[in-house]
XYZ file of C-alpha atoms in Angstrom:
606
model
C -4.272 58.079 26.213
C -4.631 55.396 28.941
C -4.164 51.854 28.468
C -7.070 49.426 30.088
C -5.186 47.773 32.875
C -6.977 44.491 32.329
C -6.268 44.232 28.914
C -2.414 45.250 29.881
C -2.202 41.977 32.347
C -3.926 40.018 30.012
C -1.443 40.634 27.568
C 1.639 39.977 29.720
C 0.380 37.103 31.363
C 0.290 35.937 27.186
C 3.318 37.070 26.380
C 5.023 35.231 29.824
C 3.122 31.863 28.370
C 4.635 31.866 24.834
C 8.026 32.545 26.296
C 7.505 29.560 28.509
C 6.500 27.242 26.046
C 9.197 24.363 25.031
C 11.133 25.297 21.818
C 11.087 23.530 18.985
C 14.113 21.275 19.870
C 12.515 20.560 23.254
C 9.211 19.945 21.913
C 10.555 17.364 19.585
C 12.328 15.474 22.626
C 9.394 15.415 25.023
C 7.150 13.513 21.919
C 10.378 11.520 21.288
C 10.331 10.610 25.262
C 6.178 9.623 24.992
C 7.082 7.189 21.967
C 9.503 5.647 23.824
C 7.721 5.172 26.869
C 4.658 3.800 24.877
C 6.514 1.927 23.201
C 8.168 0.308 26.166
C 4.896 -0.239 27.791
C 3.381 -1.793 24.776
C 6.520 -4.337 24.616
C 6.403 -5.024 28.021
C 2.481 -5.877 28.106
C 3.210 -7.943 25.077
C 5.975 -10.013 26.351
C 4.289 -10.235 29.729
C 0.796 -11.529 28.544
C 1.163 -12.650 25.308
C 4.261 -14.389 25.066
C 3.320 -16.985 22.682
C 1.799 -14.828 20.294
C 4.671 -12.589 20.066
C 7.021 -15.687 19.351
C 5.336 -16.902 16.567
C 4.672 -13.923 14.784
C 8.523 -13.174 14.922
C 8.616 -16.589 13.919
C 6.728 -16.507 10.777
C 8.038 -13.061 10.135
C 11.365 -14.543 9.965
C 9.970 -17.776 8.218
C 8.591 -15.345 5.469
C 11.585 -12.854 4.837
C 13.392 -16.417 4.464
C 11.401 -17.961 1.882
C 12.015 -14.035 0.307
C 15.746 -14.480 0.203
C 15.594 -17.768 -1.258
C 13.461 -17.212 -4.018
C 15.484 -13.767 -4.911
C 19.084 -15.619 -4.561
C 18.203 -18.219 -6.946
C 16.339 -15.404 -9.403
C 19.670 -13.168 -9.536
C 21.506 -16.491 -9.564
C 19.699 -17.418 -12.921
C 20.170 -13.722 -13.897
C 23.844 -13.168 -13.263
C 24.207 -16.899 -15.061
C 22.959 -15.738 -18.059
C 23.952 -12.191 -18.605
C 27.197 -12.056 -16.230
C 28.612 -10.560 -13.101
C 28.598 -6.694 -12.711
C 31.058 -5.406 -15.185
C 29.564 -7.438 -18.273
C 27.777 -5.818 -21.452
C 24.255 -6.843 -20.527
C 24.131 -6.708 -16.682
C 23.951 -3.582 -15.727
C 20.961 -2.898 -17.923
C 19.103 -6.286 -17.180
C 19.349 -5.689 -13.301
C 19.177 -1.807 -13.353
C 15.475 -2.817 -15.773
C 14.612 -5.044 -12.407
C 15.377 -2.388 -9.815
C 13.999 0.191 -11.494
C 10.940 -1.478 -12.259
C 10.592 -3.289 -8.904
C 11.352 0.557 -6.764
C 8.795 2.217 -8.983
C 5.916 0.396 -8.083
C 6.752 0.006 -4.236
C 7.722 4.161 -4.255
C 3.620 4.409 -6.215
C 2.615 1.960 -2.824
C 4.483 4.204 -0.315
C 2.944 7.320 -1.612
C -0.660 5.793 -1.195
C -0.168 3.893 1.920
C 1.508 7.167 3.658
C -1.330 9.305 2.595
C -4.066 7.525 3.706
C -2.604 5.901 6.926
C -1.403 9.840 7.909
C -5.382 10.700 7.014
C -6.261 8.632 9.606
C -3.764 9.793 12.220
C -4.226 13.396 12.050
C -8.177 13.312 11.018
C -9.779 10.683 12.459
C -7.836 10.219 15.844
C -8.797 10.874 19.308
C -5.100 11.307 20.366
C -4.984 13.923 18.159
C -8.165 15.675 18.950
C -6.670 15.777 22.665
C -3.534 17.042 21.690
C -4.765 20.041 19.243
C -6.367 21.365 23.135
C -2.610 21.561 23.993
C 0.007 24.043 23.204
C 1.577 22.153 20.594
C 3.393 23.712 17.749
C 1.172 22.401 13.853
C 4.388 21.651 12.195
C 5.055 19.236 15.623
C 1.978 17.114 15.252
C 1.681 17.101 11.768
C 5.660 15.573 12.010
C 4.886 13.196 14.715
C 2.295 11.567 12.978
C 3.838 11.537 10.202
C 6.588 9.522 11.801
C 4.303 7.166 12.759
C 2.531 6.728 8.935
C 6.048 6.735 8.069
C 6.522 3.720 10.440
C 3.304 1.873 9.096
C 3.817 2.481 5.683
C 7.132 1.468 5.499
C 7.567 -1.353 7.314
C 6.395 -3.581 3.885
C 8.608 -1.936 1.713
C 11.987 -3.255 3.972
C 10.505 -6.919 4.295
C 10.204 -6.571 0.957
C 13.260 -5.091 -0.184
C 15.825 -5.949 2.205
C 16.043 -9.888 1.288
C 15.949 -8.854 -2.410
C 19.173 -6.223 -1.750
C 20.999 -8.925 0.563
C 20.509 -12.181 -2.272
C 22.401 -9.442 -4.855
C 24.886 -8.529 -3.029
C 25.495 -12.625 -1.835
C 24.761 -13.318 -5.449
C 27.207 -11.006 -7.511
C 29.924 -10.986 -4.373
C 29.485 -7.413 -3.545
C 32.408 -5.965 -1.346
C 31.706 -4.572 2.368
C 30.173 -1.325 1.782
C 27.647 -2.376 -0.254
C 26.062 -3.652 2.878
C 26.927 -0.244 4.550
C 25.275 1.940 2.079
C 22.166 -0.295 1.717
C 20.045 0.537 4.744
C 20.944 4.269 4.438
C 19.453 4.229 0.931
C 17.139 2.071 1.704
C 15.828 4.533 4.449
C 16.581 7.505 2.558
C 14.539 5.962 -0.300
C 11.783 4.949 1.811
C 11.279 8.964 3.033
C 10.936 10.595 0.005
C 7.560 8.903 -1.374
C 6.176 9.149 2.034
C 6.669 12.746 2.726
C 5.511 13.089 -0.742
C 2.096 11.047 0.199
C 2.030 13.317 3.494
C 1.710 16.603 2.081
C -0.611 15.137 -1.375
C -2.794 14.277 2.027
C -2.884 17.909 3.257
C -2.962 19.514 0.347
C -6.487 17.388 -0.415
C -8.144 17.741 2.963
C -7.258 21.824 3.020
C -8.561 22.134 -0.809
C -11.320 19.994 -1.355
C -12.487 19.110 2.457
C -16.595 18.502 1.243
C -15.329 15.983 -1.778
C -12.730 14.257 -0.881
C -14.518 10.833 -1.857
C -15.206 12.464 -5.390
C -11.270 13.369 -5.697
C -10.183 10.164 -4.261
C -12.177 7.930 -6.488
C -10.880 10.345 -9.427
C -7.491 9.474 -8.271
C -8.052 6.319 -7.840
C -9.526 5.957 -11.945
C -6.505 7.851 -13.110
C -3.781 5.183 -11.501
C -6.119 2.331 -13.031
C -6.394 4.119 -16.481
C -2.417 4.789 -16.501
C -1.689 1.386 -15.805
C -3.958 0.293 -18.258
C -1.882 2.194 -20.912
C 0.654 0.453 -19.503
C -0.150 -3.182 -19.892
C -1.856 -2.852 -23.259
C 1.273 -1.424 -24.581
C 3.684 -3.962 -23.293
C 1.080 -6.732 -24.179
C 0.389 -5.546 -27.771
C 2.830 -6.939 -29.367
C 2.457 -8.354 -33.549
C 5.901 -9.796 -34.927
C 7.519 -10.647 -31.600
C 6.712 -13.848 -29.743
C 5.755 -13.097 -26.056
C 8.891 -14.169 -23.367
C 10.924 -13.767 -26.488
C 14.208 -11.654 -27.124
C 11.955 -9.115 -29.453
C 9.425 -8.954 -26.867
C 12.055 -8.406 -23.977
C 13.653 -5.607 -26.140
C 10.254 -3.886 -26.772
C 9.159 -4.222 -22.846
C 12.855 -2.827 -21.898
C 12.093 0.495 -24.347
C 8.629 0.763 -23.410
C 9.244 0.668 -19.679
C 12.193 3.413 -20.291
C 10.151 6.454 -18.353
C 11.053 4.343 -14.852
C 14.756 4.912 -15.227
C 14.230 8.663 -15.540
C 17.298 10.091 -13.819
C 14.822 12.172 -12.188
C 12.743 9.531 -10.381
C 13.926 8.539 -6.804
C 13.611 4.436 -7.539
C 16.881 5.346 -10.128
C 18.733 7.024 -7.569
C 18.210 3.598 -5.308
C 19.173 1.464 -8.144
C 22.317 3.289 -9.448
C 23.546 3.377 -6.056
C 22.923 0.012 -5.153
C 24.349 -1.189 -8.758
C 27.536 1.277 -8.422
C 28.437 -0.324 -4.766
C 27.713 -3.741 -5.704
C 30.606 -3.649 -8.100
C 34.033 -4.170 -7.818
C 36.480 -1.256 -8.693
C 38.542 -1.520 -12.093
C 42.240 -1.086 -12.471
C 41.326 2.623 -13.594
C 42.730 4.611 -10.524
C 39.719 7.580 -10.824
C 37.478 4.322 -10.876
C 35.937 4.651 -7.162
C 32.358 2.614 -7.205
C 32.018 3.522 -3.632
C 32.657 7.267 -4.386
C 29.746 7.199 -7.166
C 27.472 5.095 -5.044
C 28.068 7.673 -2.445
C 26.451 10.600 -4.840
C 23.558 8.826 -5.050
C 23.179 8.459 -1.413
C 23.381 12.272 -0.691
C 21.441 12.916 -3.761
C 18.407 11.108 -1.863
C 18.974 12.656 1.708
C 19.332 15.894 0.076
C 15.867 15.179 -1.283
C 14.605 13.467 1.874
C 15.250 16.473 3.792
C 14.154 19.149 1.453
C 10.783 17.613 1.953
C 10.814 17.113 5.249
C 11.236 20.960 5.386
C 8.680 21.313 2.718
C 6.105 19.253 4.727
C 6.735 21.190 7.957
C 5.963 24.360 6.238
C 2.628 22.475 4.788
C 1.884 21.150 8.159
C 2.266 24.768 9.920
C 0.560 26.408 7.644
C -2.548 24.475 6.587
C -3.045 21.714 9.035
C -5.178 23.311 11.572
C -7.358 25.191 9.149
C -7.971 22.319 6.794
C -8.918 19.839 10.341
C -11.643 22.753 11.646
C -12.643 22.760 7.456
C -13.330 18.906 7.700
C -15.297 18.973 10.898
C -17.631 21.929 10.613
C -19.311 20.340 8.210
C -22.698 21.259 7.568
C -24.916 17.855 8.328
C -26.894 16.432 5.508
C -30.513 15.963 6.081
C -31.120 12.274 6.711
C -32.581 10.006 4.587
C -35.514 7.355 6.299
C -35.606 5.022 2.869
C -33.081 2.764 2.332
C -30.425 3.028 -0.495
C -31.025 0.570 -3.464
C -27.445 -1.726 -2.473
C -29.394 -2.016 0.641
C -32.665 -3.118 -0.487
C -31.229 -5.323 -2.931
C -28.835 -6.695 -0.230
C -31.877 -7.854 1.749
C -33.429 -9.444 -0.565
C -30.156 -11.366 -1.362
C -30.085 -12.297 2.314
C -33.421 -13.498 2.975
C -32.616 -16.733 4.165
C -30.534 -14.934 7.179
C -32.418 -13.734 10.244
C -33.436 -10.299 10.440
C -30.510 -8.995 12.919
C -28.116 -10.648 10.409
C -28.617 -8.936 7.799
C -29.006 -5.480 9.494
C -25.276 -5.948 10.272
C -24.387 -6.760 7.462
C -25.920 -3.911 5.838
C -24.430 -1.483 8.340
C -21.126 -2.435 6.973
C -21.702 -2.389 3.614
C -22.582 1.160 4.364
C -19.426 1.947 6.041
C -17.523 0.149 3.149
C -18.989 2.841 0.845
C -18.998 5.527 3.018
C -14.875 5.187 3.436
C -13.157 6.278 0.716
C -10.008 4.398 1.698
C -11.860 1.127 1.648
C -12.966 1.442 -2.081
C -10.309 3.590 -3.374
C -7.912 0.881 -2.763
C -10.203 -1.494 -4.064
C -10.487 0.122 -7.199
C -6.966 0.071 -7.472
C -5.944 -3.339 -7.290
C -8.876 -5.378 -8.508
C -9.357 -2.492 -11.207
C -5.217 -3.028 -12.511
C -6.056 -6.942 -12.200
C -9.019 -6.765 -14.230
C -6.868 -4.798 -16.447
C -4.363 -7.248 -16.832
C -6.626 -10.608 -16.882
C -8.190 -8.712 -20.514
C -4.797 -8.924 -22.255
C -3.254 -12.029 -20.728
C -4.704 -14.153 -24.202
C -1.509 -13.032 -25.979
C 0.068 -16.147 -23.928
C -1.878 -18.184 -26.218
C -0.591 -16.819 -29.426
C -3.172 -18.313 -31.295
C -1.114 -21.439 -30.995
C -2.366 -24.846 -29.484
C 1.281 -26.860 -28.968
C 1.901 -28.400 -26.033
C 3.754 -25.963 -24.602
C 1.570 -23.281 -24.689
C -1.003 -25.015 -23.401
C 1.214 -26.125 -20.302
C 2.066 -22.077 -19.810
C -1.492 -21.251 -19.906
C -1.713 -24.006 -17.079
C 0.399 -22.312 -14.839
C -0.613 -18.852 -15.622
C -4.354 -19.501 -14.847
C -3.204 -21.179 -10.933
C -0.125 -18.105 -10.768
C -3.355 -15.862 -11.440
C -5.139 -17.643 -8.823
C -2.646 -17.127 -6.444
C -2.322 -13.532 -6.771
C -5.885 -13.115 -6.656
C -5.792 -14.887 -3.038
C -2.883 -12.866 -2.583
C -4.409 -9.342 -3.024
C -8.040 -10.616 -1.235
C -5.896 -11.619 1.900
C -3.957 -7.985 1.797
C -7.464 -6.459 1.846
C -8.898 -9.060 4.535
C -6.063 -8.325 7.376
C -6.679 -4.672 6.200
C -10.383 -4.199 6.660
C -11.614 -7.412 8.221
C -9.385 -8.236 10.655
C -9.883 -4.355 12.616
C -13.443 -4.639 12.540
C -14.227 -6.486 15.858
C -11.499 -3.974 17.087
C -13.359 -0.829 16.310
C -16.722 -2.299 17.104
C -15.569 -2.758 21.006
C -15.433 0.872 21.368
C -19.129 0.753 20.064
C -19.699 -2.191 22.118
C -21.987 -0.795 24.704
C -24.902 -0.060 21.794
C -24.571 -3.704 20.463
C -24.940 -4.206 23.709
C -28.477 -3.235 24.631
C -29.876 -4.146 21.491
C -31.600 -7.433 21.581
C -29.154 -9.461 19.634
C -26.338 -12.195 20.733
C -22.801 -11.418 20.698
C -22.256 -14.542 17.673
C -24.748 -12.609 15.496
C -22.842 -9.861 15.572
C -19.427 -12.051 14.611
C -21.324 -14.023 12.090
C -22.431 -11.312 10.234
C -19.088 -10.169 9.863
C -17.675 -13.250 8.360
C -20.730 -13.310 6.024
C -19.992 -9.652 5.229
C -16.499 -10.549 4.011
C -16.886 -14.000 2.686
C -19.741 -13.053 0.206
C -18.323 -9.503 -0.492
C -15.023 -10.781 -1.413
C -16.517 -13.246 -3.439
C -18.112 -12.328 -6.262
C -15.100 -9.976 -7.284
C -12.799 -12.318 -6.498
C -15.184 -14.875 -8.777
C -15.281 -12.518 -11.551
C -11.391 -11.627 -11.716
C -10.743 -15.382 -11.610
C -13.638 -16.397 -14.374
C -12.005 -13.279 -16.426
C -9.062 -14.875 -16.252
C -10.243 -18.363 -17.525
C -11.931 -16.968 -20.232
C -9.333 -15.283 -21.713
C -6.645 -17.472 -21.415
C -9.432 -20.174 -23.044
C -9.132 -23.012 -20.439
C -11.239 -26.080 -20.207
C -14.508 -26.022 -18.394
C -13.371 -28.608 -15.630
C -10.425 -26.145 -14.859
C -12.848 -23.425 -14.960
C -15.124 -25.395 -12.260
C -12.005 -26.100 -10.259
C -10.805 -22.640 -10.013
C -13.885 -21.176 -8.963
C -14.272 -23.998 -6.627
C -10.892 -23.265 -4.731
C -11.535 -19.215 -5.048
C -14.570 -20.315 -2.644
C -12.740 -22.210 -0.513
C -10.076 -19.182 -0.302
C -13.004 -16.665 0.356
C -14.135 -18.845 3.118
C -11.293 -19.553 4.792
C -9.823 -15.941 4.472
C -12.486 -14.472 5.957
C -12.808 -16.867 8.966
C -9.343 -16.295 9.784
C -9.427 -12.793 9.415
C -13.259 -12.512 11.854
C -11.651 -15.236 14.146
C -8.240 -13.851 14.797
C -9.696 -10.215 15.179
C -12.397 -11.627 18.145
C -9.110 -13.571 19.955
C -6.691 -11.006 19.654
C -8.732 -7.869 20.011
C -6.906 -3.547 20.032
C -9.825 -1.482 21.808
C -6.870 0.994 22.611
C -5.864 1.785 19.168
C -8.529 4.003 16.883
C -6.855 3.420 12.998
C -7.401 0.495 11.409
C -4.123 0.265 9.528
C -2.405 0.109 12.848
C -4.469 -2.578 13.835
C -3.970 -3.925 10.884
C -0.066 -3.444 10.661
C 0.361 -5.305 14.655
C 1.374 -8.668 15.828
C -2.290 -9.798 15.019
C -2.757 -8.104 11.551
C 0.708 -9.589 10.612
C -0.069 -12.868 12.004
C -3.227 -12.875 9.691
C -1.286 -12.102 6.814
C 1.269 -14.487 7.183
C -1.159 -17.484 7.810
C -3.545 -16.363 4.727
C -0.046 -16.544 2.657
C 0.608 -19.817 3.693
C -2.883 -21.192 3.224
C -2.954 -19.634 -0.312
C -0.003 -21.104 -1.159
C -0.915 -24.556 0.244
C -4.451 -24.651 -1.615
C -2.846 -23.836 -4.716
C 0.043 -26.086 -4.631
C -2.876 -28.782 -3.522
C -4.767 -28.287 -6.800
C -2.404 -26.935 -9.082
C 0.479 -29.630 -9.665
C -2.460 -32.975 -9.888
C -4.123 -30.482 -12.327
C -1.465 -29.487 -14.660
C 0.198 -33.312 -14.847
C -3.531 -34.587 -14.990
C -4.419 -32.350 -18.148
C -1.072 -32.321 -19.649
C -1.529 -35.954 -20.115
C -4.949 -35.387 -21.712
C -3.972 -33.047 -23.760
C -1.006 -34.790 -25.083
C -2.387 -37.968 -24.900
C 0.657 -39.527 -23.107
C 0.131 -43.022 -21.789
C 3.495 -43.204 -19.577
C 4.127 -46.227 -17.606
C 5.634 -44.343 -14.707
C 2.101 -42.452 -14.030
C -1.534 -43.899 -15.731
C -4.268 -41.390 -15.814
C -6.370 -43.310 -13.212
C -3.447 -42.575 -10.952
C -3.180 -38.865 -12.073
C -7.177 -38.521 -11.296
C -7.187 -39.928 -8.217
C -4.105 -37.733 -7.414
C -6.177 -34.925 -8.445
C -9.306 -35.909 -6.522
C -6.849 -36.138 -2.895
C -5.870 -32.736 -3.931
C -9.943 -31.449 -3.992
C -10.294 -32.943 -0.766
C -7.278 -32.066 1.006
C -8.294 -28.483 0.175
C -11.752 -28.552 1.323
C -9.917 -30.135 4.760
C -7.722 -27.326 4.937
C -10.400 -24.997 3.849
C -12.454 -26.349 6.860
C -9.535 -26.263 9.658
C -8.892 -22.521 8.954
C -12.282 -21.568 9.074
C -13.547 -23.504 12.064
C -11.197 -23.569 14.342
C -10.233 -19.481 14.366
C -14.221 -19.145 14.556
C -14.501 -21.647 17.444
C -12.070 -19.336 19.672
C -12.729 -16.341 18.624
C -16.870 -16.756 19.515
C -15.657 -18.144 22.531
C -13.065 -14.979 23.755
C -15.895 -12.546 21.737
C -18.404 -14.282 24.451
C -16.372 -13.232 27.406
C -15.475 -9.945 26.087
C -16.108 -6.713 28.587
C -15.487 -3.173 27.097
């Protein structure tokens, strides 16, 4: 029987092709060698055009991880005073309580930011539609975006965690290889969540390609519930006063299931707490030794997943990519959706190209899972927490109590700015980015480039808010404050909306990325982290503004206190310089990043 000769050649000429194609070690270098030359070309553009810009966000970086170390060195300094060096009775359980706690919630973070930021790498990019034309091994693309999620995702956790490690080891006198071991479990640490957010990614897309907004939002309810549990457990407390040594002793047993030897946040923290102190007089005493178990412990794990997420990649990546893009279209819909309808009406005062924009992204808010997942999760938890903070009351009405509700209800303030300007560098700021790409409909319709940026600053300042309003009246009301501080806090959570989302429009029109597709790279560049930094500033100035004239100013009501050194007329008119330096401050960092960034978005050419 005869072979077809065409079908012969055809198969040889195959079979020559596969054994021509790069091996897997080669493979791996040539994508190493196109990072590094991107890389180098991205440096060199930035140094070469945007010199300034790149200075002061090092700056600030550096500023920030600063004002990090401080605040941790005198924390363990306080600590270590009051329980001892390493070595004493109660130290090793207070600080291992801290770490354990503190390396939980950031390996929770990791797991989520890896996912999603690897969803949009490997789903939603045009690289990687290019590259799956190529002959490129699934494991090999699947790894090399991972690498950069990893990069992304990570990058928080060490400006984070790094001054924190460093103030310890200052702190308690740690001896040299504390500071050798630290980055390697630091990176070691950092892997495991990540690859574990990498392959909860793939295993969603492949399984459940036509819900995945159904499953994330399910996620999203069970982290919320969870934590719930959580805080009403630590919170409910009946004999103990709260911040006492019965309440610390219940919150240390209730929070026992993060020091589960299992867990990778306890691996960190014994081997951080093992080097950090100094060896006894017992010669089979080796802290070093121990801390050095813990250390291959974790890159044992780190690279058993690694393998594990190769084999997920190779296996399920390509199928589950064709699954999520065959889709069968939906019929389309002419009416509009009731958030729509009752958006316009909301908006009438706007003109009519206004509030179309608007309403397109509100749509692509709820169309994006990521977007509202995430902010389920962390206005959800806050929510959470703002419905159980009354038990710093105690039913009691001393002055002291009242002074810690005080500073609670600004803290809360704070952290509510905090979280709004997290989600403001993450969504706002890429918006003008990924517009440009879009640019050429905008366009042709009849409608002026400052519509278009206008609309997006009223897009985030009234959609951040009204939750941000709510969390923050929430908060009042259970903590029962007085209406004046009630009126003031809502007041500055205005002024905080405003300002955030200027900065966040205006920054994004003057320092535009049209070459990069995901928004959390955007996001996480020298523009995104410029945003964030300035939004942390100006959160902290308003509240330290508004909050020190308000807590003297009420104090003294309270407690009637006439003093000599400081009359209430003074305190009030203290407190009224405070209102109006914020609404200046308010003003500068709206205006002026608007100003420039309608003037670059006028010149812009796409």
């Amino acid at each position: 029987m005869s072979l077809n000769p065409g079908t012969d050649s055809i198969s040889t000429d195959y079979l020559d092709l596969i054994e021509r194609l790069p091996t897997h070690e080669r493979e791996g270098q040539l994508f190493w060698k196109l990072r590094l030359r991107e890389s180098r070309s991205q440096l060199r553009h930035l140094f070469a055009n945007s010199r300034m810009r790149t200075s002061l966000v090092i700056s600030l970086s550096i500023f920030f991880w600063i004002g990090l170390f401080v605040l941790f060195y005198l924390g363990f300094d306080f600590v270590v005073g009051q329980v001892g060096l390493p070595g004493a009775t109660y130290h090793a359980q207070t600080v291992k309580f801290v770490f354990t706690l503190f390396f939980m919630s950031l390996q929770i973070m990791l797991i989520f930011s890896s996912g999603i930021i690897l969803y949009g790498g490997l789903y939603a990019s045009q690289e990687t539609n290019h590259l799956l034309t190529m002959p490129v091994r699934d494991s090999r693309l699947v790894l090399y975006r991972f690498q950069e999620s990893l990069f992304f995702s990570s990058w928080g956790f060490f400006l984070l965690a790094s001054p924190m490690m460093i103030a310890y080891g200052i702190v308690v006198a740690a001896p040299w290889y504390y500071y050798v071991y630290l980055p390697w479990l630091m990176i070691s640490f950092a892997y495991i969540p990540c690859v574990i957010g990498a392959i909860c990614c793939l295993l969603l897309i492949s399984r459940v390609p036509h819900l995945r907004r159904i499953v994330v939002g399910i996620i999203a309810l069970v982290v919320v519930a969870i934590a719930y549990s959580s805080i009403w457990h630590t919170l409910d407390i009946n004999d103990a006063d709260l911040l006492g040594a019965a309440w610390f002793k219940q919150t240390f047993r209730r929070f026992e299931f993060t020091r589960g030897e299992w867990l990778p946040s306890t691996w960190l923290s014994n081997g951080l707490l093992e080097a950090a102190r100094e060896q006894t007089q017992d010669p089979g005493d080796l802290p070093w030794f121990e801390s050095g178990k813990y250390l291959i412990v974790l890159l044992s794990n780190a690279l058993f997943l690694h393998v594990i997420l190769l084999w997920v990649g190779g296996r399920i990546y390509r199928p589950s990519y064709y699954a999520l893009n065959s889709r069968q279209a939906r019929e389309t819909h002419v009416h509009m959706a009731w958030i729509d309808r009752l958006t316009e009406k909301l908006l009438f005062f706007l003109p009519r190209e206004t509030q179309l924009l608007i309403i397109k992204d509100i749509r692509l808010f709820r169309r994006d899972p990521v977007q509202w997942s995430q902010f389920i999760i962390f206005f959800g938890l806050l929510m959470l927490y703002f419905a159980n903070i009354d038990r710093f009351r105690q039913h009691r009405q001393d002055i002291s109590v009242l002074a810690w509700v005080n500073i609670v209800s600004f803290l809360n303030l704070a952290v509510v700015g905090l979280i709004l300007s997290t989600f403001t560098t993450r969504f706002i700021y890429p918006l003008i980015s990924l517009e440009g790409r879009r640019f050429w409909i905008l366009g042709r319709l009849p409608i002026e480039r400052d519509s278009i940026l206008w609309g997006k600053f009223l897009f985030a300042a009234c959609g951040s808010w009204l939750p941000c309003a709510g969390l923050v009246l929430a908060s009042d009301v259970m903590l029962r404050v007085s209406m004046q501080v009630i009126i003031i806090h809502q007041f500055i959570c205005l002024l905080l909306c405003i300002g955030l989302s200027g900065m966040a429009v205006g920054l994004g029109a003057i320092m535009p990325d049209f070459r990069e597709q995901s928004p959390s790279k955007i996001a996480a560049g020298f523009g995104g982290t410029l945003n964030l930094v300035l939004s942390a500033i100006y959160i902290l100035l308003t509240v330290l503004l508004t909050a020190l004239p308000c807590h003297f100013y009420f104090m003294a009501n309270e407690s009637r206190l006439q003093t000599q050194m400081v009359p209430p007329a003074n305190l009030q008119l203290w407190l009224s310089l405070g209102l109006v330096g914020v609404v200046i401050l308010a003003a500068v960092v709206t205006i002026v990043p608007l100003k420039y960034g309608l003037r670059a978005f006028r010149k812009l050419e796409v």
